[in-house]
PDB file of C-alpha atoms in Angstrom:
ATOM      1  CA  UNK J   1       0.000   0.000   0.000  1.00  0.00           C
ATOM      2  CA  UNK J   2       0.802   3.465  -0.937  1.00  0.00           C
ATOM      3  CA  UNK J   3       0.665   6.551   1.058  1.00  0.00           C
ATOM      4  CA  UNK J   4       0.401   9.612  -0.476  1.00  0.00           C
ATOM      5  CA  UNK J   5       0.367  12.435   2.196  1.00  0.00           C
ATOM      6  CA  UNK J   6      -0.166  15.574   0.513  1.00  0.00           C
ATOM      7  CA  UNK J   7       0.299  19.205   1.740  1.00  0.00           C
ATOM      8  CA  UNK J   8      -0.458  22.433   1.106  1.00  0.00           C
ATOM      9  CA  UNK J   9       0.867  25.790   2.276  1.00  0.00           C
ATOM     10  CA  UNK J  10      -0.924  28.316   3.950  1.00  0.00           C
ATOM     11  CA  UNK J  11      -4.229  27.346   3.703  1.00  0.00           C
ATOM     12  CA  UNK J  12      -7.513  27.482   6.031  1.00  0.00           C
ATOM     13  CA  UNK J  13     -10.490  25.191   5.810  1.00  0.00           C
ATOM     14  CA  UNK J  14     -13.160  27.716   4.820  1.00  0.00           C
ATOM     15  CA  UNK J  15     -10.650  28.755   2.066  1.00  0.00           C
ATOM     16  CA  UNK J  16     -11.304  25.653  -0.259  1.00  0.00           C
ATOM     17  CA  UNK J  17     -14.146  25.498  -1.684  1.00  0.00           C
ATOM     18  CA  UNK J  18     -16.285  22.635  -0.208  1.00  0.00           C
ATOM     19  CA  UNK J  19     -16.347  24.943   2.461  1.00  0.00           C
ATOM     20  CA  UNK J  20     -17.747  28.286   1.535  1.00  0.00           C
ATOM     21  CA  UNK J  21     -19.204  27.109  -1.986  1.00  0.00           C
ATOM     22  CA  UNK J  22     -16.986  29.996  -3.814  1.00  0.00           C
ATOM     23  CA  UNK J  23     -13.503  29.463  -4.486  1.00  0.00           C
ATOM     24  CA  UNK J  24     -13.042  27.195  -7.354  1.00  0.00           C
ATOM     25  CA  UNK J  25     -11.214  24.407  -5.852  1.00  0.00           C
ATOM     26  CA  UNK J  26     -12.798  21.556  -8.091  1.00  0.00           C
ATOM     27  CA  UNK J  27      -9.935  18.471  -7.198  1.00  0.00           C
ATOM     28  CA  UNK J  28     -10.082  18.954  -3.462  1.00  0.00           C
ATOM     29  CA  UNK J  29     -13.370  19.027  -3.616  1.00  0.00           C
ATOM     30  CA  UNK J  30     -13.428  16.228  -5.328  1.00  0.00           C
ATOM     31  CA  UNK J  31     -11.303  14.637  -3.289  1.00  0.00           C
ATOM     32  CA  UNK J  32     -13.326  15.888   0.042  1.00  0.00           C
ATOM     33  CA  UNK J  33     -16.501  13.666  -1.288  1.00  0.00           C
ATOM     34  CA  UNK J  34     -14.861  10.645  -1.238  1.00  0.00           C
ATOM     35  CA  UNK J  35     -12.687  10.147   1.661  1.00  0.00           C
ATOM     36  CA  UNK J  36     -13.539  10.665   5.313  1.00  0.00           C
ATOM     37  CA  UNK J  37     -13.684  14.734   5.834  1.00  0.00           C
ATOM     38  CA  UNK J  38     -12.800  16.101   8.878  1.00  0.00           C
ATOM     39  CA  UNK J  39     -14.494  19.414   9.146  1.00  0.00           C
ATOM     40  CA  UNK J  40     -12.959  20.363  12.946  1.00  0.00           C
ATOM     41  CA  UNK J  41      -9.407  19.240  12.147  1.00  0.00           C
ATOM     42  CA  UNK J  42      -6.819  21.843  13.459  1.00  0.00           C
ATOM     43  CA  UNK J  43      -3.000  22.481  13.284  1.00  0.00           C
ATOM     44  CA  UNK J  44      -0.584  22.418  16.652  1.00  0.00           C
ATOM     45  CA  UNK J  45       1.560  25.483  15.718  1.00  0.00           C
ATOM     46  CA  UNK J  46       0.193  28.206  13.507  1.00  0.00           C
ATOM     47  CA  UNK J  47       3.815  28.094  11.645  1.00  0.00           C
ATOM     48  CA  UNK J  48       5.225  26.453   8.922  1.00  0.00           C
ATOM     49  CA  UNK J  49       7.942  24.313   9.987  1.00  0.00           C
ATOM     50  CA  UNK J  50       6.902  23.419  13.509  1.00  0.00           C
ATOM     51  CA  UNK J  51       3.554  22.844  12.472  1.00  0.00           C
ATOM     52  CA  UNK J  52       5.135  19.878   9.878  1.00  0.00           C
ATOM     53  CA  UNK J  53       7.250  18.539  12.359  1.00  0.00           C
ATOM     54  CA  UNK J  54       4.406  18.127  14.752  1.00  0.00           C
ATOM     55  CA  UNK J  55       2.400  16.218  11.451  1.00  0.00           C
ATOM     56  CA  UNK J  56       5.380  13.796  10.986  1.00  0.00           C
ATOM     57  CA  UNK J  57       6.794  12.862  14.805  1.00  0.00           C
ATOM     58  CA  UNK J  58       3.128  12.691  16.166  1.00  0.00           C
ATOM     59  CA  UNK J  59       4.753  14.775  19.402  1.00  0.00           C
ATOM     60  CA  UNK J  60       4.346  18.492  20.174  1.00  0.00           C
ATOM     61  CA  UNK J  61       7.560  20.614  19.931  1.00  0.00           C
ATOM     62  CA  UNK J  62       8.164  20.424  23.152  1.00  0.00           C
ATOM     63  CA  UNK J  63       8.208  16.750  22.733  1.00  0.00           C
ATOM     64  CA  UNK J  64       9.870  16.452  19.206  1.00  0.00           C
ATOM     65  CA  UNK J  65      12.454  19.841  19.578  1.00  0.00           C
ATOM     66  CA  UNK J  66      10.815  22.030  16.624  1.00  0.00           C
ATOM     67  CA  UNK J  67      10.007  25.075  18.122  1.00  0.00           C
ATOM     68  CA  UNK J  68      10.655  27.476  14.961  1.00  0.00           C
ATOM     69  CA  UNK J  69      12.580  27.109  12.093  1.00  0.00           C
ATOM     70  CA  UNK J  70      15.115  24.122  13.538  1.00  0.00           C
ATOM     71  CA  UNK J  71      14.926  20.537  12.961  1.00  0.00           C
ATOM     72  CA  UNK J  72      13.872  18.123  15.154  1.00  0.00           C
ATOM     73  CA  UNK J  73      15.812  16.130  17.478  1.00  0.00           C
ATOM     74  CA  UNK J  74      16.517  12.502  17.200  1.00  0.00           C
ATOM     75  CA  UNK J  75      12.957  11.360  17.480  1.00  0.00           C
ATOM     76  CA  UNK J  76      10.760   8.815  15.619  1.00  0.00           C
ATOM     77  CA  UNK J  77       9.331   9.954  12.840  1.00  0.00           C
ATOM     78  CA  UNK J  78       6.833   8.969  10.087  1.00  0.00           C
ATOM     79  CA  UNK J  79       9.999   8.109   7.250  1.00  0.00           C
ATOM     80  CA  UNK J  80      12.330   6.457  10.104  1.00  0.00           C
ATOM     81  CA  UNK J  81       9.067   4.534  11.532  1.00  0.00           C
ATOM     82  CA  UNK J  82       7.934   3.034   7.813  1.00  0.00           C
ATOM     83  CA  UNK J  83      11.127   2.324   6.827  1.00  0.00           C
ATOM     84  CA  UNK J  84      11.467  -0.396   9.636  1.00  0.00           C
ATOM     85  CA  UNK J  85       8.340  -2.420   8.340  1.00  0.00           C
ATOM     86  CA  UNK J  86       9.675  -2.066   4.945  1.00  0.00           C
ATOM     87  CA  UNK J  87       8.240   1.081   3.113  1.00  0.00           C
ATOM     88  CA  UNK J  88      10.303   3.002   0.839  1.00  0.00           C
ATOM     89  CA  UNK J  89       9.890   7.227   1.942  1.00  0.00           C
ATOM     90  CA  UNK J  90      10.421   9.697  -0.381  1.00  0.00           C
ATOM     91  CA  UNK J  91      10.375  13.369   0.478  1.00  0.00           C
ATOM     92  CA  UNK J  92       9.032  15.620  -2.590  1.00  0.00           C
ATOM     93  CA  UNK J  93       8.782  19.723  -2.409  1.00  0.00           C
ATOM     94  CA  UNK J  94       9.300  22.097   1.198  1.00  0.00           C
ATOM     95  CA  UNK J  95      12.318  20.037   1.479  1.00  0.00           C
ATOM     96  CA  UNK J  96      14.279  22.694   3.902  1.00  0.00           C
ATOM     97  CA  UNK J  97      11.273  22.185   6.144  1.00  0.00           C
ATOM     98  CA  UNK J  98      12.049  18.322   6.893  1.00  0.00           C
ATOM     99  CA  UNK J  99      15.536  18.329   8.644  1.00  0.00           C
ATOM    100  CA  UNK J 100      17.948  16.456   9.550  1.00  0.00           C
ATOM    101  CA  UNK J 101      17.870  14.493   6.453  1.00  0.00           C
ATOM    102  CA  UNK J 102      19.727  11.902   8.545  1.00  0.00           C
ATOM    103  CA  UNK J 103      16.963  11.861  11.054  1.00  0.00           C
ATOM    104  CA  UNK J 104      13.958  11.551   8.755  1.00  0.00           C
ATOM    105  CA  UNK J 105      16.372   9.428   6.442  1.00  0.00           C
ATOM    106  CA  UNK J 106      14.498   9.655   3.554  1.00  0.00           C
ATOM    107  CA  UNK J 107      15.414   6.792   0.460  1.00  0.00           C
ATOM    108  CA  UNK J 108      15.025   9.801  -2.469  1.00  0.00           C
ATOM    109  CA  UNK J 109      14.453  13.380  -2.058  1.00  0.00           C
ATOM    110  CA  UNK J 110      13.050  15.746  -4.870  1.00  0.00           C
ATOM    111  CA  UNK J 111      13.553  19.475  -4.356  1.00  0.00           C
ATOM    112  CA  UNK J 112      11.351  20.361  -6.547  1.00  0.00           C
ATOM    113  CA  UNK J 113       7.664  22.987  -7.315  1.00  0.00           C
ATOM    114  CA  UNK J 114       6.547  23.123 -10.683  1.00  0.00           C
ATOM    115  CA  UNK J 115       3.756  20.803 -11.818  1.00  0.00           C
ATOM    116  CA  UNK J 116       5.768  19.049 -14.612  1.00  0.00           C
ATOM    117  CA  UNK J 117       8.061  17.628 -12.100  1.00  0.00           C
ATOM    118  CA  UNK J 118       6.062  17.029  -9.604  1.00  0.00           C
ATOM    119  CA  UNK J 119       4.142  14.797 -12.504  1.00  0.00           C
ATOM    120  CA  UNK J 120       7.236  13.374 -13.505  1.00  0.00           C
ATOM    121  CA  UNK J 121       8.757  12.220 -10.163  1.00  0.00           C
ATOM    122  CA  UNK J 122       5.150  10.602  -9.479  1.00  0.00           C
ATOM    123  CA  UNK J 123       5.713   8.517 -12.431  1.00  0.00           C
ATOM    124  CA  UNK J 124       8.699   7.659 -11.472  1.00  0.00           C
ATOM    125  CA  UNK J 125       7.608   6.486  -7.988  1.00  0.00           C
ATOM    126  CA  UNK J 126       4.284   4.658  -9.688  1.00  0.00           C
ATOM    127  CA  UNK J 127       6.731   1.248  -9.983  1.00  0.00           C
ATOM    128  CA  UNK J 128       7.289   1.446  -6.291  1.00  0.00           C
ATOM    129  CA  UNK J 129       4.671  -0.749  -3.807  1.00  0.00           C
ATOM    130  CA  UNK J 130       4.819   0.127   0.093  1.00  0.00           C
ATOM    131  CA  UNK J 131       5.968   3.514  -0.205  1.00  0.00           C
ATOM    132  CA  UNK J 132       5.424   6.754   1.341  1.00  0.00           C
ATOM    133  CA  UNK J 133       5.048   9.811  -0.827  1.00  0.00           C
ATOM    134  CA  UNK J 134       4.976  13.064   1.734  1.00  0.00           C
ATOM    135  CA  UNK J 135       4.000  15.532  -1.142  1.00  0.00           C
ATOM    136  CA  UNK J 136       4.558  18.942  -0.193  1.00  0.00           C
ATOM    137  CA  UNK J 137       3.003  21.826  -2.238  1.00  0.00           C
ATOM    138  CA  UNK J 138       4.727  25.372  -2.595  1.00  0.00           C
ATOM    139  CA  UNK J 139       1.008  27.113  -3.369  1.00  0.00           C
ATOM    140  CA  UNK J 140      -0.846  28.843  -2.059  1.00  0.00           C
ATOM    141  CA  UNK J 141       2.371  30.304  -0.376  1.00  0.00           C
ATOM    142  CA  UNK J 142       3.202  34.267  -1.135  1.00  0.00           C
ATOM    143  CA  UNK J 143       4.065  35.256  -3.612  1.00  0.00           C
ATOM    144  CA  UNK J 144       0.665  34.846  -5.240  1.00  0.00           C
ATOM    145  CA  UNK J 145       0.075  34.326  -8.930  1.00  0.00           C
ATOM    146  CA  UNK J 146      -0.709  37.658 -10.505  1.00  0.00           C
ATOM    147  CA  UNK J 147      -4.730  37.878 -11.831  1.00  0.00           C
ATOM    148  CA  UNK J 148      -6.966  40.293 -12.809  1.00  0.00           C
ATOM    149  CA  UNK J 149      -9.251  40.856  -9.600  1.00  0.00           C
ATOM    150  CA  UNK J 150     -12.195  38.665  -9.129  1.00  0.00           C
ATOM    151  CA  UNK J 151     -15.268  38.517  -6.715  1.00  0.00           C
ATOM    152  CA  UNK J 152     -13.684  36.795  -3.776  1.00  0.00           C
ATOM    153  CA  UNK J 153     -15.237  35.304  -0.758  1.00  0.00           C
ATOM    154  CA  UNK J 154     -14.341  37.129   2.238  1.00  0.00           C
ATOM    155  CA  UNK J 155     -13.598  34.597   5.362  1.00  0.00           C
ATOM    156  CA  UNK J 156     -14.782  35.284   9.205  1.00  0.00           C
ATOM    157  CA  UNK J 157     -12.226  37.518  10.646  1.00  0.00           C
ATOM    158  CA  UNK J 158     -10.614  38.389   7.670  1.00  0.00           C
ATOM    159  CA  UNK J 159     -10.078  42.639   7.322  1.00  0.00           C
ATOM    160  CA  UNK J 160     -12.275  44.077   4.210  1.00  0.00           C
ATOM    161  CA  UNK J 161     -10.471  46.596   2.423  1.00  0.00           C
ATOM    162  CA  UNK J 162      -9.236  47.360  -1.375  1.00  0.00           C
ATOM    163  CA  UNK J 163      -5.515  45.957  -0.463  1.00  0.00           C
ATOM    164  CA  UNK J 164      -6.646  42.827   1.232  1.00  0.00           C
ATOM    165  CA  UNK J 165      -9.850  42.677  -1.617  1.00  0.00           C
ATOM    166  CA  UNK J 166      -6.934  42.818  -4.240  1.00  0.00           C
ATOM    167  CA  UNK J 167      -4.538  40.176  -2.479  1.00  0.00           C
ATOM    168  CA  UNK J 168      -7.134  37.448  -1.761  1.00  0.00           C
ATOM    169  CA  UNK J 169      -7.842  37.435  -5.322  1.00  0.00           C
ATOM    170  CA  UNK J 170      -4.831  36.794  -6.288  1.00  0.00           C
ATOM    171  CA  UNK J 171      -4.675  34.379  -3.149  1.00  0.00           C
ATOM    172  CA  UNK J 172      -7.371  32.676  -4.916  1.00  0.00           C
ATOM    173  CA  UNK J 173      -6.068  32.573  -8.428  1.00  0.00           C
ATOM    174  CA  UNK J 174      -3.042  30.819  -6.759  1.00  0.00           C
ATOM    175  CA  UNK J 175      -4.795  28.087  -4.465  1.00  0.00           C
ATOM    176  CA  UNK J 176      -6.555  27.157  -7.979  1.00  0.00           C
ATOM    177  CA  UNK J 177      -3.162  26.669  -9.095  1.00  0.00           C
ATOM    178  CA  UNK J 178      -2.277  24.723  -6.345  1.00  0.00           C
ATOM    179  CA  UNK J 179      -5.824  22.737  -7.274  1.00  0.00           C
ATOM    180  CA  UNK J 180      -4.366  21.742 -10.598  1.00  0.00           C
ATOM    181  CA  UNK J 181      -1.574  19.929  -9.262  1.00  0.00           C
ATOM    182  CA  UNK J 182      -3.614  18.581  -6.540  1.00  0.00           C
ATOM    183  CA  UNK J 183      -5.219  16.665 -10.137  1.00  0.00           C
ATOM    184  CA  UNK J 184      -2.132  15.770 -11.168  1.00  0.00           C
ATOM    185  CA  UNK J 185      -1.042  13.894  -7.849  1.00  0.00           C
ATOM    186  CA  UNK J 186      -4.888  12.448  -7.689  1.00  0.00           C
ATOM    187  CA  UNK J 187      -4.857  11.271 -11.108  1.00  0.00           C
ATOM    188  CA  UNK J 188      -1.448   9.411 -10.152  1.00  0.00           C
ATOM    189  CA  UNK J 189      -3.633   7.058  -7.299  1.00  0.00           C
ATOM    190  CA  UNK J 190      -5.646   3.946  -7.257  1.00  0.00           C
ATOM    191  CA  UNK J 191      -8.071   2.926  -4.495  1.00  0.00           C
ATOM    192  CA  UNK J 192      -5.168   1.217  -2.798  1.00  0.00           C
ATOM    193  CA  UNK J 193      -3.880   4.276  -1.729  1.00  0.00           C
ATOM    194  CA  UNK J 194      -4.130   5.656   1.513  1.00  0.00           C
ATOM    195  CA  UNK J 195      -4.567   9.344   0.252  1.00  0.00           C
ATOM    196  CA  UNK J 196      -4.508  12.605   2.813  1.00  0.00           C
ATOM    197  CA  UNK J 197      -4.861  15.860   1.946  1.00  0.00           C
ATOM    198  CA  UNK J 198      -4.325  18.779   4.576  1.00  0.00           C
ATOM    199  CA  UNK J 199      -2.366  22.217   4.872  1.00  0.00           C
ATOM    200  CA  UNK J 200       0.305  23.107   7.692  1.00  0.00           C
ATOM    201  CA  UNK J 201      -1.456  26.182   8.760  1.00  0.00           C
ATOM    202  CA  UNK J 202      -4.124  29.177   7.848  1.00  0.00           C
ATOM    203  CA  UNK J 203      -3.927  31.613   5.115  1.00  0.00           C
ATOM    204  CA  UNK J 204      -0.824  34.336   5.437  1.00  0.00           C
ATOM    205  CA  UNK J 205      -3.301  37.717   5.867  1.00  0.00           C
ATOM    206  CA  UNK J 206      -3.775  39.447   9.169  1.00  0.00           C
ATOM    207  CA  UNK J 207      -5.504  36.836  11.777  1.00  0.00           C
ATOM    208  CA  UNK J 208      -5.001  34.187  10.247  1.00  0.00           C
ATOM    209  CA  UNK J 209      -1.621  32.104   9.751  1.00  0.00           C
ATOM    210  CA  UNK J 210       0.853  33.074  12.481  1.00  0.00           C
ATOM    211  CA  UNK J 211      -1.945  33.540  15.422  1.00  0.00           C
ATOM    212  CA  UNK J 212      -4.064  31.056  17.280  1.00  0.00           C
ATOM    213  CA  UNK J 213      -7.912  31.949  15.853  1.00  0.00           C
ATOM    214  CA  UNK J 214      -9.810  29.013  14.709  1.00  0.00           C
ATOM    215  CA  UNK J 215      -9.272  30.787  11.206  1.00  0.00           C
ATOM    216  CA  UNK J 216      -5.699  29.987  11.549  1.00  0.00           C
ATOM    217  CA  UNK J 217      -5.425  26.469  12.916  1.00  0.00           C
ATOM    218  CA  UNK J 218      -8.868  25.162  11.320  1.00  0.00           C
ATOM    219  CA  UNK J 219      -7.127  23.538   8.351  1.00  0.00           C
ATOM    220  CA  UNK J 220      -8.508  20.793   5.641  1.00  0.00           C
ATOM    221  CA  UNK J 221      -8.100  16.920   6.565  1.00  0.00           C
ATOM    222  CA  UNK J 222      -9.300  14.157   4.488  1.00  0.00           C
ATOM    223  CA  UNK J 223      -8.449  10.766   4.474  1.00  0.00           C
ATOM    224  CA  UNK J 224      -9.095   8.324   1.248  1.00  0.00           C
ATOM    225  CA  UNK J 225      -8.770   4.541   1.369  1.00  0.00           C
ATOM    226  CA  UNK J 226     -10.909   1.729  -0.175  1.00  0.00           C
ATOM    227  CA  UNK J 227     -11.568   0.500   3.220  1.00  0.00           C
ATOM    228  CA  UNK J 228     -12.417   3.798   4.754  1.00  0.00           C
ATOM    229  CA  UNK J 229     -16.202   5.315   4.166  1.00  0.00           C
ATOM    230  CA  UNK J 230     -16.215   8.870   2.794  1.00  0.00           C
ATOM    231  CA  UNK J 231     -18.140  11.081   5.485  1.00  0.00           C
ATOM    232  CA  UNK J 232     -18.391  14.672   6.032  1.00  0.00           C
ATOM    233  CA  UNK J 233     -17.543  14.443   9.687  1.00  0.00           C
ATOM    234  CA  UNK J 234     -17.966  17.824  11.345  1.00  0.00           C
ATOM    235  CA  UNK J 235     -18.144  17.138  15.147  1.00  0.00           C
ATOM    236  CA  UNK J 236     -14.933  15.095  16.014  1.00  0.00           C
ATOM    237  CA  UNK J 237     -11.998  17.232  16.940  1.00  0.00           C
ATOM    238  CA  UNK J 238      -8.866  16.210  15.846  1.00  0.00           C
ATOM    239  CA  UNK J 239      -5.583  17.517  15.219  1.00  0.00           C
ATOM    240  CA  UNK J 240      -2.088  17.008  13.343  1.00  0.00           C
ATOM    241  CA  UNK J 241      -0.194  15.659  16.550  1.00  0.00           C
ATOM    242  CA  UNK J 242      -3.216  12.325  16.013  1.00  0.00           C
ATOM    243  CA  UNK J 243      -1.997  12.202  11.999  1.00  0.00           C
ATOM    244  CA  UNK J 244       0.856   9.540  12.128  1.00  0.00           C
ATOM    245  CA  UNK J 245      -0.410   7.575  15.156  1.00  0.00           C
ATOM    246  CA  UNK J 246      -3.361   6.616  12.736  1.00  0.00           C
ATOM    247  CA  UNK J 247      -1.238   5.573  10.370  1.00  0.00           C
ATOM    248  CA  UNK J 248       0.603   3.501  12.429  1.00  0.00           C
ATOM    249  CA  UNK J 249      -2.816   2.117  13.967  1.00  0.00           C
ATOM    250  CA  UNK J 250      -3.837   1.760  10.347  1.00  0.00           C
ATOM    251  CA  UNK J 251      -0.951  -0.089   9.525  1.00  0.00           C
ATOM    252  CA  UNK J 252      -0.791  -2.566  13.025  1.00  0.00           C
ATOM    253  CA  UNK J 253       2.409  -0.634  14.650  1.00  0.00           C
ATOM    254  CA  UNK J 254       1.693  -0.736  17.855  1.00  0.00           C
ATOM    255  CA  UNK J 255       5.246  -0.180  19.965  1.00  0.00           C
ATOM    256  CA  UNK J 256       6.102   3.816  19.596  1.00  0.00           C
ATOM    257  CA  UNK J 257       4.961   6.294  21.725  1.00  0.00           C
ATOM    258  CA  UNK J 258       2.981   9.591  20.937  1.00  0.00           C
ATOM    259  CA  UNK J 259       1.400  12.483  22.355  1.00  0.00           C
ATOM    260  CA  UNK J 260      -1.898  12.190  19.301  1.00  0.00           C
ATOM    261  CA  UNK J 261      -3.935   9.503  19.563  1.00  0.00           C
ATOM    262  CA  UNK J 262      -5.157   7.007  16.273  1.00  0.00           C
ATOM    263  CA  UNK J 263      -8.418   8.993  14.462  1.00  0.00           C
ATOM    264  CA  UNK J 264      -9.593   5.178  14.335  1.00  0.00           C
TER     265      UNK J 264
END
C-alpha cells in the first residue's frame, strides 16, 4: 500500500471550496466527497515548519524539539518509523522544512515545485509498492500568482479593504493553481492508496496564519482509502499531533509512543 500524504501551504479550511461554496477548488473538492472529511481538524503550531514537524513525529515541539525554524531532534518519525516495516519514503517539495535528512532518512528526495516535475517524479515512484510519498506543495504560499481581480469570498475575521480585496484574489487565483496539481497527484492514485490531503497552517493575511484563531489552525483533513467510508464528519476534533499515530494504527504498529492519539 501506498501513502500519499499531501500538503499544502498556507491554507484554512473555509478557504477551499467545499467549504464556503466559492472558491473554485474543483480536485479537493473532489477529493473531500470521497474520503472521510474532517471538518474540525486543526494544526498544533500556527507556523510552517513546527507545524510539519508536529504532522510527521506525532509529538508536540516540546516533545519532538521544533520550536521554529530548527529541525527536530533525534525522534521517531513517520519516514524512520515506515522504513522499519519495509516502506520506501520519499520526500518531494518544502524540502528545507524536513531536517535532519539523517533523522527523517528519507530513500530519495526531490527538491522540486513546478507541476511538470512534480508529474514526472510521481511517475517515477508509480513502480514502487509500500511507499510513502509526503507531497509537499509550494502554493498557495506568497508570492501569489498575478490575476486580474475577481469577486472573492471574504472569510470570518478576515479585514475588508481594497488591499486585502486585491490580495485574496490573487490568493485565490493561486490556491486554484495549487488545485491543478492537486489533479495531477490524484490522477497518479488507485483505491489502494491511503490518500490525505491537509495544509500546515491558515492563510498568510492578518488573523489568520501566524496567530491562534480558529481561522488559523482550522485547516482541511481528508483521508481516502478503499476500506475507509467517505463522510463529512464535522463534530470530532482532531488535530495534526493524532496524523501519524493513525497511520501507524492503520498499519498494526503498535510499539512507539505519541502524544496524538489514532483517528480510528
Amino acid at each position: 500500500m501506498r501513502i500519499l500524504l499531501i500538503t499544502l501551504d498556507d491554507l484554512n479550511l473555509y478557504n477551499c471550496g467545499y467549504a464556503n461554496m466559492s472558491t473554485e477548488t474543483k480536485s479537493i473538492n473532489e477529493l473531500s466527497k470521497t474520503s472521510h472529511n474532517f471538518w474540525n481538524a486543526h494544526c498544533n503550531v500556527p507556523f510552517c515548519q513546527p507545524s510539519r514537524s508536529v504532522l510527521m513525529t506525532g509529538l508536540y515541539p516540546q516533545n519532538n524539539g521544533s520550536f521554529s525554524f530548527t529541525p527536530i531532534n533525534r525522534v521517531p518519525n513517520i519516514s524512520s518509523i515506515l522504513k522499519r516495516i519495509g516502506y520506501r519514503t520519499v520526500l518531494i517539495g518544502k524540502v528545507s522544512h524536513y531536517k535532519p535528512f539523517d533523522v527523517y532518512n528519507w530513500d530519495q528526495i526531490y527538491d522540486i515545485k513546478n507541476i511538470s516535475e512534480i508529474e514526472k517524479c510521481l511517475q517515477a515512484e508509480n513502480i514502487f509498492d509500500n511507499s510513502l510519498l509526503s507531497i509537499n506543495l509550494h502554493y498557495p504560499h506568497r508570492p501569489f500568482v498575478n490575476s486580474s481581480e475577481r469577486e472573492v469570498y471574504f472569510p470570518e475575521r478576515m479585514i475588508y479593504n481594497s488591499e486585502i480585496k486585491k490580495q485574496l484574489s490573487q490568493f485565490e487565483q493561486t490556491l486554484i493553481h495549487a488545485d491543478k496539481i492537486v489533479s495531477v497527484i490524484l490522477n497518479n492514485t488507485v483505491p489502494e492508496d491511503f490518500v490525505v490531503l491537509t495544509s500546515d497552517h491558515g492563510a498568510s493575511f492578518p488573523f489568520f496564519k501566524g496567530n491562534c484563531y480558529g481561522s488559523s489552525t482550522n485547516i482541511p483533513m481528508m483521508i481516502r482509502h478503499k476500506e475507509i467510508a467517505a463522510f463529512q464528519d464535522k463534530e470530532s476534533v482532531i488535530s495534526h499531533v493524532d496524523f501519524l499515530p493513525t497511520v501507524c494504527d492503520f498499519l498494526g504498529i503498535k510499539d512507539v509512543k505519541f502524544d496524538g492519539h489514532s483517528y480510528l
